[in-house]
Amino acid sequence: DAGVIQSPRHEVTEMGQEVTLRCKPISGHDYLFWYRQTMMRGLELLIYFNNNVPIDDSGMPEDRFSAKMPNASFSTLKIQPSEPRDSAVYFCASRKLNNSPLHFGNGTRLTVT
Amino acid sequence: QKEVEQNSGPLSVPEGAIASLNCTYSDRGSQSFFWYRQYSGKSPELIMSIYSNGDKEDGRFTAQLNKASQYVSLLIRDSQPSDSATYLCASSNTGGFKTIFGAGTRLFVKA
């Protein structure tokens, strides 16, 4: 079991650029979550998918953020255009069942200058 | 009111002591509760999950759940410097679909 795999580990970009974060969940896990972590706001849920379908995107901060899950083994979180306040660590997590624990990827540290 | 509340700390305990971490949650329909440990610059890792009222022990860790008081706690016995980290409390919402995290408590174990 390779765990949840995220890429890239670090991303530095300039304001206004498009950023795409990638995630491969654990095989067989039906739920995929995107979280954002900052010192000020902690770990915030952005969106989650069940069987590749977005279920709740109420945490997505603005229309500049979008997420897709084209198949069971891949998801993307896109920010277009990026802004300095988007700087944070973005975590992807997956789980198999409702109420079961989340398994986190190593995160992507995003810096927007 | 935040859905999951924790004292941000820092909590400082001497090596060998018991560290007590506390958490309250607002959603009475929550069914599952988790404690994660996060070292600086790393991702959260699961320590304990608890689903029923009472205590659950795993090695040096004991999780306690009181649904009537909407309270969850984590006890770490024989604290070690390697336990120094941020501890995140999390609960599911009603239905168990979303997992909501508290802000975390920073723990320092002094050698």
Tab-separated table of C-alpha atoms in Angstrom:
chain	number	residue	atom	x	y	z
A	1	ASP	CA	0.000	0.000	0.000
A	2	ALA	CA	1.711	3.158	-1.239
A	3	GLY	CA	-0.520	5.501	0.700
A	4	VAL	CA	-2.013	8.717	-0.617
A	5	ILE	CA	0.343	10.310	-3.116
A	6	GLN	CA	0.388	14.042	-3.751
A	7	SER	CA	2.380	16.094	-6.198
A	8	PRO	CA	4.170	18.375	-6.297
A	9	ARG	CA	5.564	18.556	-2.742
A	10	HIS	CA	6.355	22.232	-3.140
A	11	GLU	CA	5.020	24.797	-5.562
A	12	VAL	CA	6.145	28.396	-5.841
A	13	THR	CA	4.314	30.569	-8.298
A	14	GLU	CA	3.558	34.178	-9.028
A	15	MET	CA	0.253	35.828	-8.398
A	16	GLY	CA	-2.112	35.356	-11.302
A	17	GLN	CA	-0.693	32.040	-12.438
A	18	GLU	CA	-2.652	28.811	-12.598
A	19	VAL	CA	-1.751	26.147	-10.063
A	20	THR	CA	-2.707	22.469	-10.286
A	21	LEU	CA	-2.290	20.101	-7.368
A	22	ARG	CA	-2.559	16.360	-7.866
A	23	CYS	CA	-3.591	13.446	-5.718
A	24	LYS	CA	-3.728	9.673	-6.033
A	25	PRO	CA	-5.837	8.097	-3.279
A	26	ILE	CA	-5.283	4.697	-1.737
A	27	SER	CA	-6.632	1.992	-4.011
A	28	GLY	CA	-10.098	0.884	-2.960
A	29	HIS	CA	-10.877	4.038	-1.014
A	30	ASP	CA	-14.200	5.474	-2.113
A	31	TYR	CA	-13.851	8.891	-0.514
A	32	LEU	CA	-11.353	11.605	-1.358
A	33	PHE	CA	-10.955	14.876	0.526
A	34	TRP	CA	-9.050	18.088	-0.103
A	35	TYR	CA	-8.019	20.140	2.936
A	36	ARG	CA	-6.092	23.368	3.287
A	37	GLN	CA	-3.976	24.126	6.352
A	38	THR	CA	-2.777	27.525	7.529
A	39	MET	CA	-1.591	28.776	10.889
A	40	MET	CA	-4.539	31.140	11.147
A	41	ARG	CA	-7.368	28.835	10.093
A	42	GLY	CA	-6.058	25.361	10.823
A	43	LEU	CA	-7.154	22.414	8.707
A	44	GLU	CA	-10.130	23.389	6.549
A	45	LEU	CA	-12.153	21.018	4.426
A	46	LEU	CA	-12.433	22.332	0.885
A	47	ILE	CA	-14.282	19.575	-0.975
A	48	TYR	CA	-14.863	15.854	-0.891
A	49	PHE	CA	-15.769	13.193	-3.424
A	50	ASN	CA	-17.545	9.879	-3.109
A	51	ASN	CA	-17.069	7.407	-5.948
A	52	ASN	CA	-15.548	10.195	-8.062
A	53	VAL	CA	-18.574	12.470	-7.621
A	54	PRO	CA	-18.198	15.812	-5.790
A	55	ILE	CA	-20.513	15.679	-2.795
A	56	ASP	CA	-19.829	18.846	-0.844
A	57	ASP	CA	-17.817	21.793	-2.133
A	58	SER	CA	-19.105	24.300	0.408
A	59	GLY	CA	-15.588	24.801	1.734
A	60	MET	CA	-14.158	25.951	-1.568
A	61	PRO	CA	-13.311	29.564	-0.840
A	62	GLU	CA	-13.974	31.139	-4.225
A	63	ASP	CA	-14.719	30.413	-7.853
A	64	ARG	CA	-10.992	30.551	-8.461
A	65	PHE	CA	-10.825	27.103	-6.886
A	66	SER	CA	-12.004	24.005	-8.711
A	67	ALA	CA	-11.546	20.278	-8.165
A	68	LYS	CA	-12.090	17.249	-10.332
A	69	MET	CA	-11.896	13.518	-9.967
A	70	PRO	CA	-11.968	11.983	-13.450
A	71	ASN	CA	-11.423	8.449	-12.143
A	72	ALA	CA	-11.002	6.510	-8.923
A	73	SER	CA	-7.245	6.937	-8.833
A	74	PHE	CA	-6.745	10.610	-9.606
A	75	SER	CA	-7.927	14.017	-8.459
A	76	THR	CA	-6.831	17.577	-9.102
A	77	LEU	CA	-7.307	20.840	-7.272
A	78	LYS	CA	-6.847	23.881	-9.466
A	79	ILE	CA	-6.476	27.523	-8.504
A	80	GLN	CA	-6.839	30.043	-11.308
A	81	PRO	CA	-5.751	32.782	-10.896
A	82	SER	CA	-3.679	32.253	-7.769
A	83	GLU	CA	-3.295	34.944	-5.102
A	84	PRO	CA	-0.805	35.353	-2.220
A	85	ARG	CA	-3.533	34.532	0.314
A	86	ASP	CA	-3.796	31.065	-1.242
A	87	SER	CA	-0.389	30.241	0.222
A	88	ALA	CA	-0.904	27.217	2.474
A	89	VAL	CA	-0.311	23.496	2.717
A	90	TYR	CA	-2.893	21.542	0.757
A	91	PHE	CA	-3.578	17.994	1.881
A	92	CYS	CA	-5.375	15.250	0.074
A	93	ALA	CA	-6.845	12.427	2.148
A	94	SER	CA	-8.816	9.294	1.392
A	95	ARG	CA	-10.850	6.719	3.280
A	96	LYS	CA	-12.832	3.636	2.462
A	97	LEU	CA	-16.032	3.997	4.476
A	98	ASN	CA	-18.139	6.579	6.232
A	99	ASN	CA	-16.929	7.249	9.753
A	100	SER	CA	-13.588	5.579	9.107
A	101	PRO	CA	-10.298	7.445	9.643
A	102	LEU	CA	-8.709	9.568	6.959
A	103	HIS	CA	-5.341	8.711	5.450
A	104	PHE	CA	-3.399	11.811	4.492
A	105	GLY	CA	-0.917	12.429	1.737
A	106	ASN	CA	2.305	14.325	2.426
A	107	GLY	CA	0.774	17.596	1.307
A	108	THR	CA	1.707	20.288	-1.201
A	109	ARG	CA	3.194	23.455	0.196
A	110	LEU	CA	2.015	26.277	-2.051
A	111	THR	CA	3.653	29.685	-2.018
A	112	VAL	CA	2.173	32.438	-4.160
A	113	THR	CA	4.344	35.541	-4.453
B	1	GLN	CA	-19.069	28.483	17.680
B	2	LYS	CA	-16.486	26.281	16.032
B	3	GLU	CA	-17.602	22.739	15.326
B	4	VAL	CA	-14.599	21.199	17.070
B	5	GLU	CA	-12.788	23.191	19.748
B	6	GLN	CA	-9.429	22.578	21.344
B	7	ASN	CA	-7.174	24.575	23.587
B	8	SER	CA	-4.352	25.682	21.294
B	9	GLY	CA	-1.790	25.428	24.093
B	10	PRO	CA	1.067	25.094	24.211
B	11	LEU	CA	0.816	22.369	26.799
B	12	SER	CA	4.133	21.644	28.438
B	13	VAL	CA	4.734	18.515	30.523
B	14	PRO	CA	7.899	16.909	31.893
B	15	GLU	CA	9.132	13.630	30.506
B	16	GLY	CA	7.375	10.691	32.118
B	17	ALA	CA	4.278	12.668	33.081
B	18	ILE	CA	0.726	12.243	31.806
B	19	ALA	CA	-0.348	14.675	29.101
B	20	SER	CA	-4.075	15.392	28.944
B	21	LEU	CA	-5.569	16.848	25.781
B	22	ASN	CA	-9.192	17.914	25.560
B	23	CYS	CA	-11.701	18.606	22.832
B	24	THR	CA	-15.391	19.525	22.557
B	25	TYR	CA	-17.652	19.225	19.538
B	26	SER	CA	-20.937	20.859	18.630
B	27	ASP	CA	-22.679	18.348	16.331
B	28	ARG	CA	-24.718	16.025	18.564
B	29	GLY	CA	-25.108	13.659	15.614
B	30	SER	CA	-21.376	13.011	15.374
B	31	GLN	CA	-20.641	9.303	15.425
B	32	SER	CA	-16.880	8.994	15.124
B	33	PHE	CA	-14.001	10.780	16.739
B	34	PHE	CA	-10.305	10.790	15.991
B	35	TRP	CA	-7.030	11.981	17.383
B	36	TYR	CA	-4.251	12.764	14.939
B	37	ARG	CA	-0.666	13.721	15.652
B	38	GLN	CA	1.119	16.171	13.384
B	39	TYR	CA	4.818	16.865	13.560
B	40	SER	CA	6.032	20.181	12.186
B	41	GLY	CA	6.163	20.074	8.408
B	42	LYS	CA	4.511	16.661	8.233
B	43	SER	CA	1.028	15.387	7.530
B	44	PRO	CA	-1.455	14.342	10.226
B	45	GLU	CA	-1.195	10.715	11.280
B	46	LEU	CA	-3.923	8.797	13.075
B	47	ILE	CA	-3.316	7.886	16.714
B	48	MET	CA	-6.736	6.762	17.898
B	49	SER	CA	-10.303	6.493	16.753
B	50	ILE	CA	-13.217	6.117	19.159
B	51	TYR	CA	-16.883	5.531	18.441
B	52	SER	CA	-18.516	4.600	21.766
B	53	ASN	CA	-18.778	6.259	25.140
B	54	GLY	CA	-16.036	5.324	27.550
B	55	ASP	CA	-12.323	4.700	27.320
B	56	LYS	CA	-10.229	3.105	24.614
B	57	GLU	CA	-6.619	2.245	25.294
B	58	ASP	CA	-3.779	1.628	22.856
B	59	GLY	CA	-0.336	1.401	24.391
B	60	ARG	CA	0.481	4.665	26.122
B	61	PHE	CA	-2.581	6.372	24.643
B	62	THR	CA	-6.110	6.428	26.045
B	63	ALA	CA	-9.000	8.130	24.296
B	64	GLN	CA	-12.101	9.019	26.278
B	65	LEU	CA	-15.499	9.882	24.833
B	66	ASN	CA	-18.523	11.367	26.597
B	67	LYS	CA	-21.292	11.981	24.090
B	68	ALA	CA	-23.649	13.506	26.655
B	69	SER	CA	-21.097	16.213	27.382
B	70	GLN	CA	-19.859	16.290	23.769
B	71	TYR	CA	-16.351	15.856	25.042
B	72	VAL	CA	-13.367	13.861	23.815
B	73	SER	CA	-9.982	13.593	25.455
B	74	LEU	CA	-6.623	11.957	24.875
B	75	LEU	CA	-4.285	10.897	27.638
B	76	ILE	CA	-0.655	10.165	26.913
B	77	ARG	CA	1.051	8.237	29.694
B	78	ASP	CA	4.802	8.260	30.268
B	79	SER	CA	5.198	11.205	27.893
B	80	GLN	CA	8.376	11.221	25.823
B	81	PRO	CA	10.135	14.103	24.048
B	82	SER	CA	9.203	12.357	20.803
B	83	ASP	CA	5.538	12.986	21.677
B	84	SER	CA	6.132	16.712	21.179
B	85	ALA	CA	3.811	17.627	18.308
B	86	THR	CA	0.454	19.176	17.531
B	87	TYR	CA	-2.506	16.958	18.373
B	88	LEU	CA	-5.597	17.373	16.241
B	89	CYS	CA	-9.024	16.325	17.424
B	90	ALA	CA	-11.544	15.492	14.711
B	91	SER	CA	-15.146	14.404	14.526
B	92	SER	CA	-17.497	13.348	11.804
B	93	ASN	CA	-20.656	15.272	11.091
B	94	THR	CA	-24.085	13.698	11.344
B	95	GLY	CA	-24.113	10.850	8.862
B	96	GLY	CA	-20.381	10.450	9.067
B	97	PHE	CA	-19.638	12.048	5.730
B	98	LYS	CA	-17.344	14.937	6.626
B	99	THR	CA	-14.482	14.973	9.083
B	100	ILE	CA	-14.011	18.297	10.835
B	101	PHE	CA	-10.800	19.160	12.644
B	102	GLY	CA	-10.079	21.309	15.634
B	103	ALA	CA	-7.289	23.856	15.539
B	104	GLY	CA	-4.936	21.502	17.387
B	105	THR	CA	-3.090	21.586	20.704
B	106	ARG	CA	0.677	21.960	20.707
B	107	LEU	CA	2.335	19.633	23.179
B	108	PHE	CA	5.890	20.015	24.445
B	109	VAL	CA	7.464	17.241	26.479
B	110	LYS	CA	10.534	18.473	28.320
B	111	ALA	CA	13.416	16.046	28.836
